[in-house]
Short mmCIF file of C-alpha atoms and ligand atoms in Angstrom, two decimals:
data_model
loop_
_atom_site.label_atom_id
_atom_site.label_comp_id
_atom_site.label_asym_id
_atom_site.label_seq_id
_atom_site.Cartn_x
_atom_site.Cartn_y
_atom_site.Cartn_z
CA MET A 24 -3.84 10.78 51.19
CA GLU A 25 -1.59 12.92 48.69
CA ILE A 26 -0.21 16.22 50.37
CA VAL A 27 0.78 18.97 48.13
CA ILE A 28 3.11 21.43 49.46
CA CYS A 29 3.68 24.71 47.75
CA LYS A 30 5.56 28.09 48.71
CA THR A 31 2.65 30.10 48.47
CA LYS A 32 -1.30 29.70 48.53
CA GLU A 33 -1.45 31.10 44.71
CA GLU A 34 0.78 28.46 43.68
CA ALA A 35 -1.31 25.78 45.38
CA SER A 36 -4.41 27.18 44.04
CA LYS A 37 -3.04 27.12 40.67
CA LEU A 38 -2.27 23.64 40.74
CA ALA A 39 -5.60 22.80 42.38
CA ALA A 40 -7.52 24.78 39.74
CA ASP A 41 -5.47 22.98 36.97
CA MET A 42 -6.58 19.78 38.43
CA ILE A 43 -10.17 20.99 38.21
CA THR A 44 -9.74 22.49 34.53
CA ALA A 45 -8.40 19.13 33.33
CA ALA A 46 -11.17 17.15 34.47
CA VAL A 47 -13.73 19.38 33.20
CA LYS A 48 -12.05 19.39 29.98
CA LYS A 49 -12.04 15.60 29.93
CA ASN A 50 -15.61 15.30 31.01
CA PRO A 51 -17.53 18.28 30.30
CA LYS A 52 -20.60 16.98 32.63
CA THR A 53 -18.19 16.82 35.46
CA VAL A 54 -20.35 17.16 38.67
CA LEU A 55 -18.37 19.41 41.35
CA GLY A 56 -18.74 19.71 44.98
CA LEU A 57 -18.13 23.08 46.00
CA ALA A 58 -16.82 25.07 49.18
CA THR A 59 -17.06 28.41 50.78
CA GLY A 60 -14.94 30.39 52.94
CA SER A 61 -11.80 32.58 52.15
CA THR A 62 -9.38 29.62 51.28
CA PRO A 63 -10.92 28.60 47.92
CA VAL A 64 -11.31 32.03 46.40
CA PRO A 65 -7.76 32.20 44.68
CA MET A 66 -8.58 28.83 43.20
CA TYR A 67 -11.94 29.95 41.93
CA THR A 68 -10.10 32.95 40.32
CA GLU A 69 -7.78 30.77 38.72
CA MET A 70 -10.62 28.79 37.25
CA ALA A 71 -12.58 31.79 36.11
CA LYS A 72 -9.38 32.71 34.37
CA ALA A 73 -9.13 29.49 32.33
CA VAL A 74 -12.79 30.06 31.26
CA LYS A 75 -11.77 33.49 30.33
CA ALA A 76 -8.94 31.99 28.05
CA LYS A 77 -11.34 29.44 26.70
CA LYS A 78 -9.48 26.62 28.00
CA VAL A 79 -12.53 25.29 29.40
CA SER A 80 -16.37 25.62 29.82
CA TYR A 81 -18.73 24.91 32.69
CA LYS A 82 -21.83 25.01 30.45
CA ASP A 83 -22.78 21.24 31.29
CA VAL A 84 -21.11 21.26 34.59
CA LYS A 85 -23.38 20.80 37.75
CA THR A 86 -22.43 21.98 41.25
CA TRP A 87 -23.50 21.06 44.79
CA ASN A 88 -22.24 23.08 47.54
CA LEU A 89 -21.13 22.02 51.06
CA ASP A 90 -23.60 23.98 53.22
CA GLU A 91 -25.65 27.10 54.31
CA TYR A 92 -26.75 29.07 57.30
CA VAL A 93 -29.86 28.35 58.65
CA GLY A 94 -31.97 31.55 58.39
CA LEU A 95 -30.16 33.30 55.80
CA PRO A 96 -31.74 33.83 52.51
CA GLY A 97 -29.64 33.34 49.14
CA THR A 98 -29.89 37.13 48.72
CA HIS A 99 -28.12 38.10 52.37
CA ASP A 100 -24.66 38.95 51.74
CA GLN A 101 -23.27 36.55 54.21
CA SER A 102 -25.04 33.51 52.68
CA TYR A 103 -23.25 31.18 51.11
CA ARG A 104 -25.25 31.14 47.87
CA TYR A 105 -24.61 34.97 47.79
CA PHE A 106 -20.64 34.07 48.19
CA MET A 107 -20.69 31.39 45.35
CA ASN A 108 -22.80 33.69 42.78
CA LYS A 109 -20.21 36.53 43.53
CA ASN A 110 -16.81 34.53 43.74
CA LEU A 111 -17.39 31.79 41.09
CA PHE A 112 -20.88 31.33 39.37
CA GLU A 113 -21.09 34.83 37.89
CA LYS A 114 -17.40 34.37 36.75
CA ILE A 115 -17.58 31.17 34.85
CA ASP A 116 -20.24 30.16 31.96
CA ILE A 117 -22.19 27.82 34.13
CA LYS A 118 -26.03 27.98 34.13
CA ILE A 119 -27.16 29.11 37.47
CA SER A 120 -30.06 26.29 37.24
CA ASN A 121 -27.15 23.90 37.42
CA THR A 122 -25.79 25.01 40.74
CA HIS A 123 -27.16 24.00 43.88
CA VAL A 124 -27.07 25.22 47.51
CA LEU A 125 -28.71 24.31 50.18
CA ASN A 126 -31.88 26.33 51.14
CA GLY A 127 -31.07 28.01 54.65
CA MET A 128 -34.45 29.30 54.70
CA ALA A 129 -36.33 25.94 54.00
CA LYS A 130 -39.51 25.21 55.97
CA ASP A 131 -38.38 21.65 56.67
CA PRO A 132 -34.92 21.59 56.89
CA VAL A 133 -34.86 17.95 57.34
CA LYS A 134 -36.72 17.40 53.99
CA GLU A 135 -34.58 19.66 52.34
CA CYS A 136 -31.57 17.86 53.27
CA GLU A 137 -32.93 14.56 52.12
CA LYS A 138 -33.78 16.37 48.94
CA TYR A 139 -30.04 17.45 48.42
CA GLU A 140 -28.78 14.01 49.14
CA ALA A 141 -31.37 12.23 46.53
CA GLN A 142 -30.43 15.14 43.89
CA ILE A 143 -26.71 14.28 44.13
CA LYS A 144 -27.46 10.50 43.89
CA LYS A 145 -29.68 11.17 40.94
CA ALA A 146 -26.69 13.14 39.30
CA GLY A 147 -24.56 9.90 39.70
CA GLY A 148 -22.91 11.48 42.91
CA ILE A 149 -20.04 13.95 43.17
CA ASP A 150 -16.87 13.69 40.88
CA ILE A 151 -14.59 16.23 42.46
CA GLN A 152 -15.38 17.52 45.99
CA VAL A 153 -13.68 21.02 46.78
CA LEU A 154 -13.10 21.46 50.68
CA GLY A 155 -11.58 23.87 52.84
CA ILE A 156 -10.76 23.04 56.65
CA GLY A 157 -11.97 24.60 59.86
CA SER A 158 -9.22 25.48 62.45
CA ASP A 159 -10.58 22.64 64.65
CA GLY A 160 -10.34 20.26 61.73
CA HIS A 161 -13.90 20.47 60.41
CA ILE A 162 -15.09 19.81 56.76
CA ALA A 163 -18.03 21.51 55.79
CA PHE A 164 -19.75 22.30 59.21
CA ASN A 165 -19.09 19.16 60.69
CA GLU A 166 -17.81 20.01 63.91
CA PRO A 167 -16.11 17.73 66.56
CA GLY A 168 -18.21 15.18 67.79
CA THR A 169 -19.98 14.42 64.56
CA SER A 170 -20.27 11.11 63.16
CA LEU A 171 -17.81 10.39 60.55
CA LYS A 172 -20.80 8.55 58.64
CA SER A 173 -23.28 11.38 59.01
CA ARG A 174 -25.46 12.50 56.07
CA THR A 175 -26.63 16.00 55.16
CA GLY A 176 -28.35 17.55 57.95
CA VAL A 177 -28.79 20.42 60.46
CA VAL A 178 -25.68 20.99 62.44
CA TYR A 179 -24.64 23.27 65.26
CA LEU A 180 -21.55 25.39 65.38
CA THR A 181 -19.04 25.63 68.05
CA PRO A 182 -17.84 28.81 69.41
CA SER A 183 -14.55 28.61 67.94
CA THR A 184 -15.97 28.21 64.31
CA ILE A 185 -18.42 31.32 65.15
CA LYS A 186 -15.17 33.60 65.96
CA ASP A 187 -13.31 32.26 62.92
CA ASN A 188 -16.35 32.82 60.71
CA ALA A 189 -17.02 36.44 62.41
CA ARG A 190 -13.35 37.32 62.12
CA LEU A 191 -13.28 36.86 58.33
CA PHE A 192 -16.98 37.62 57.42
CA PHE A 193 -19.99 39.32 59.00
CA LYS A 194 -17.81 42.26 59.54
CA GLY A 195 -16.35 40.84 62.66
CA LYS A 196 -19.67 40.62 64.68
CA GLU A 197 -20.02 37.55 66.08
CA ASP A 198 -23.48 37.73 67.36
CA GLU A 199 -24.89 38.00 63.73
CA VAL A 200 -23.14 34.69 62.78
CA PRO A 201 -26.03 31.92 62.71
CA THR A 202 -25.54 29.15 65.18
CA ARG A 203 -26.97 26.46 63.17
CA ALA A 204 -26.33 25.53 59.57
CA LEU A 205 -27.46 22.76 56.54
CA SER A 206 -24.37 20.68 55.97
CA MET A 207 -23.33 17.87 53.93
CA GLY A 208 -22.35 15.01 56.17
CA VAL A 209 -18.84 13.71 56.63
CA GLY A 210 -20.05 10.05 55.04
CA THR A 211 -21.84 12.24 52.09
CA ILE A 212 -18.68 13.98 51.63
CA CYS A 213 -16.51 10.78 51.45
CA GLU A 214 -18.57 9.40 48.94
CA ALA A 215 -17.05 11.77 46.31
CA LYS A 216 -14.87 10.25 43.58
CA LYS A 217 -12.19 12.69 44.11
CA ILE A 218 -11.67 15.18 46.91
CA ILE A 219 -9.34 18.47 46.92
CA LEU A 220 -8.75 19.82 50.05
CA LEU A 221 -7.10 23.22 50.43
CA ALA A 222 -5.48 24.64 53.50
CA PHE A 223 -3.32 27.92 53.88
CA GLY A 224 -1.78 29.70 56.74
CA LYS A 225 -0.68 28.91 60.26
CA ASN A 226 -3.84 29.26 61.52
CA LYS A 227 -4.55 25.85 59.74
CA ALA A 228 -1.34 23.96 60.70
CA ASP A 229 -2.82 22.10 63.75
CA ALA A 230 -5.92 21.19 61.81
CA VAL A 231 -3.71 19.72 58.89
CA LYS A 232 -1.56 17.88 61.43
CA GLY A 233 -4.58 16.28 62.86
CA MET A 234 -6.34 15.37 59.48
CA VAL A 235 -3.14 13.84 58.34
CA GLU A 236 -1.06 12.47 60.85
CA GLY A 237 -3.61 12.08 63.82
CA GLY A 238 -5.93 9.22 64.30
CA ILE A 239 -9.09 8.86 62.62
CA SER A 240 -11.42 10.52 64.86
CA GLN A 241 -14.59 12.36 65.33
CA PHE A 242 -12.89 15.01 67.04
CA CYS A 243 -11.08 16.23 63.57
CA THR A 244 -13.76 15.48 61.19
CA ALA A 245 -11.28 16.02 58.03
CA SER A 246 -9.46 12.76 59.37
CA ALA A 247 -12.02 10.81 57.79
CA LEU A 248 -10.29 11.64 54.65
CA GLN A 249 -7.63 9.14 55.36
CA GLU A 250 -9.72 6.55 54.42
CA HIS A 251 -10.63 8.13 51.03
CA ASN A 252 -8.34 6.70 47.99
CA ASP A 253 -8.23 9.82 45.95
CA ALA A 254 -7.86 12.73 48.20
CA TRP A 255 -5.56 15.67 47.62
CA ILE A 256 -4.49 17.97 50.24
CA PHE A 257 -2.92 21.33 48.82
CA CYS A 258 -1.21 23.11 51.66
CA ASP A 259 1.23 26.38 51.68
CA GLU A 260 4.37 26.08 53.71
CA GLU A 261 2.64 27.50 56.98
CA SER A 262 -0.36 25.27 57.12
CA ALA A 263 2.06 22.19 56.41
CA SER A 264 4.61 23.14 58.98
CA LYS A 265 3.61 21.03 61.77
CA LEU A 266 3.96 17.65 59.69
CA LYS A 267 6.28 15.15 60.72
CA LEU A 268 6.86 13.74 57.29
CA ARG A 269 6.19 17.02 55.35
CA ASN A 270 9.47 16.64 53.30
CA TYR A 271 8.45 13.03 52.11
CA TYR A 272 4.77 13.94 51.21
CA ALA A 273 6.12 17.18 49.11
CA TRP A 274 8.43 15.05 47.34
CA ARG A 275 5.85 12.19 46.55
CA SER A 276 3.18 14.38 45.37
CA ALA A 277 5.53 16.61 43.32
CA THR A 278 6.74 13.58 41.55
CA LYS A 279 3.18 12.11 40.92
CA LEU A 280 2.27 15.62 39.60
CA GLY A 281 5.51 15.77 37.27
CA LEU A 282 6.52 18.95 38.89
C1 GLP B 1277 -16.66 27.32 57.16
C2 GLP B 1277 -16.99 26.43 56.03
C3 GLP B 1277 -15.94 25.59 55.64
C4 GLP B 1277 -14.63 26.23 55.45
C5 GLP B 1277 -14.27 26.87 56.97
C6 GLP B 1277 -13.06 27.57 56.93
O1 GLP B 1277 -16.55 26.65 58.56
N1 GLP B 1277 -18.22 25.78 56.24
O2 GLP B 1277 -16.42 25.04 54.60
O3 GLP B 1277 -13.65 25.17 55.03
O4 GLP B 1277 -15.26 27.71 57.23
O5 GLP B 1277 -13.15 28.67 56.28
P1 GLP B 1277 -11.66 29.76 55.68
O6 GLP B 1277 -11.19 28.98 54.46
O7 GLP B 1277 -12.46 31.21 55.57
O8 GLP B 1277 -10.74 29.37 56.65
#
């Protein structure tokens, strides 16, 4: 794991976006795994700026998103499909037919998840997977107690995730947050060739500590990334504040990135 620690989330988002821009320039057919939540938004804004400045094109890029709420159609303003269209896809030159988000309205959710896994496999696997992290250490919607080898499937949200999501979205109304979702599994995520995880703010400090310096455990599904050999964790100073070796990580990653 490489832990990049920046003063601000804007700085970290720019570095992460630059990494994606460089990868897409090198391989215009890059397969991206994408995440929702408030955290990746500044990075998506930077990615869109690079497209506008004609530094890069997404016309041959394919994307698969991490998760979607069960029971929300893609047209619902709190669905993750809607979120992606607004925050990224409409701002870059990607073909919408090349973007994939699990269908939360699927009649047969299990089949939907199997189909999703098969599509990713057919595309050659995910080259770069973008992740946020839940305050309980989850990635995608893989809550505590989920197998670290899990595959894409139906998952059940914890009360704390429902609370977090209501605070940031759903106009604060907890009873409107679906209790189930379709989510890529931890095992599925860990197969990506490269991982870029973003974590900002003091609300994420415990989760970051667990992910980086805790044991590998189902209790913090992000800790599975400790076994990934190309995982980049982009933090601001607040989210990194509980890391014992934060000065060492910051120096090592800055040196590797030539900063
Ligand atoms: C949800 C998403 C995660 C995301 C998390 C944190 O649980 N399924 O992918 O990382 O929220 O969201 P935020 O970035 O808004 O804190």
